[in-house]
Short mmCIF file of C-alpha atoms in Angstrom, two decimals:
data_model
loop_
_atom_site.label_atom_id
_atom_site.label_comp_id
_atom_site.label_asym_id
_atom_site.label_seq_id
_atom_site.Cartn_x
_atom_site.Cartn_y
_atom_site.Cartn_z
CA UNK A 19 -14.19 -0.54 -9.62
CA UNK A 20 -14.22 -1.20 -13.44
CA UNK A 21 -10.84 -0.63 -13.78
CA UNK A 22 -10.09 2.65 -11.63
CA UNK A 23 -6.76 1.87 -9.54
CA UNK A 24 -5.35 -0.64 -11.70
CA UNK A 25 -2.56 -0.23 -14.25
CA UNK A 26 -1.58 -2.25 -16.26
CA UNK A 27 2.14 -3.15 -18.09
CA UNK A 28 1.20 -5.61 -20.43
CA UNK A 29 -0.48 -6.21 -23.83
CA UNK A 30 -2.74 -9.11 -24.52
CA UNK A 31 -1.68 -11.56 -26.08
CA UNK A 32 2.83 -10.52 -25.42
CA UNK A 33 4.93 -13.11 -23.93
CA UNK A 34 5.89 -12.36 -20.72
CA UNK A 35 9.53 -13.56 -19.06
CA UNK A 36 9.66 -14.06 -15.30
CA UNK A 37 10.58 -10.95 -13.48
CA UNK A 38 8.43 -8.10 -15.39
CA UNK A 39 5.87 -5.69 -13.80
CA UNK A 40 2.49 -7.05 -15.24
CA UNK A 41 0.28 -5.26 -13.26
CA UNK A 42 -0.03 -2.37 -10.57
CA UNK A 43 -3.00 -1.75 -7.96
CA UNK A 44 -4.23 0.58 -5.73
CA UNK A 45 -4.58 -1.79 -2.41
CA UNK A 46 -6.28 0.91 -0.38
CA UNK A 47 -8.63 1.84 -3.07
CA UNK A 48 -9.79 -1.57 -3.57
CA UNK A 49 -9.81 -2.10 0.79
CA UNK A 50 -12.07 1.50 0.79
CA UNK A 51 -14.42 -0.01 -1.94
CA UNK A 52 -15.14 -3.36 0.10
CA UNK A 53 -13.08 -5.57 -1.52
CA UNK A 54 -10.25 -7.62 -0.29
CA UNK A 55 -7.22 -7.73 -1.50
CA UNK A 56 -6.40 -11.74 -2.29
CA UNK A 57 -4.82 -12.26 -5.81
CA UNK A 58 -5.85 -15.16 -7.91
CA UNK A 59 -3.79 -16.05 -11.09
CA UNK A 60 -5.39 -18.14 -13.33
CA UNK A 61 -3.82 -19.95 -16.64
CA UNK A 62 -5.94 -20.47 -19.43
CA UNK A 63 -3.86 -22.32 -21.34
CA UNK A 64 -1.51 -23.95 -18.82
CA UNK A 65 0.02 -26.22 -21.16
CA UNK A 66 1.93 -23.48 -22.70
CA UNK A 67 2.83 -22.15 -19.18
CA UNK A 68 7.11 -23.27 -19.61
CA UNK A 69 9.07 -24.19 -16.55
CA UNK A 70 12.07 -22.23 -16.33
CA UNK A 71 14.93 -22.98 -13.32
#
C-alpha cells in the first residue's frame, strides 16, 4: 500500500510515554487490498524499552 491509509503521530527517533496515539490505519483499506490486519510491534533496542507500573 506504500503508505496510503496510514497516519502517522510520531517522529523518529521522539520518546514516546504510554498512552499516546502513535499510529492510525485504515483497517478496511488494508482488508480490500488483501492484507490482514494482525499488528506486530517489534523493539529494536529492547534494552532501552523502561518498565513503568
Amino acid at each position: 500500500m506504500r503508505g496510503e491509509g496510514f497516519e502517522p503521530y510520531y517522529d523518529d527517533g521522539q520518546t514516546v510515554k504510554k498512552g499516546e496515539l502513535l499510529l492510525e490505519f485504515d483497517r478496511d483499506l488494508a482488508l480490500k487490498n488483501g492484507y490482514k490486519d494482525t499488528i506486530v510491534i517489534f523493539y529494536t533496542q529492547p534494552g532501552r524499552v523502561e518498565k513503568n507500573e
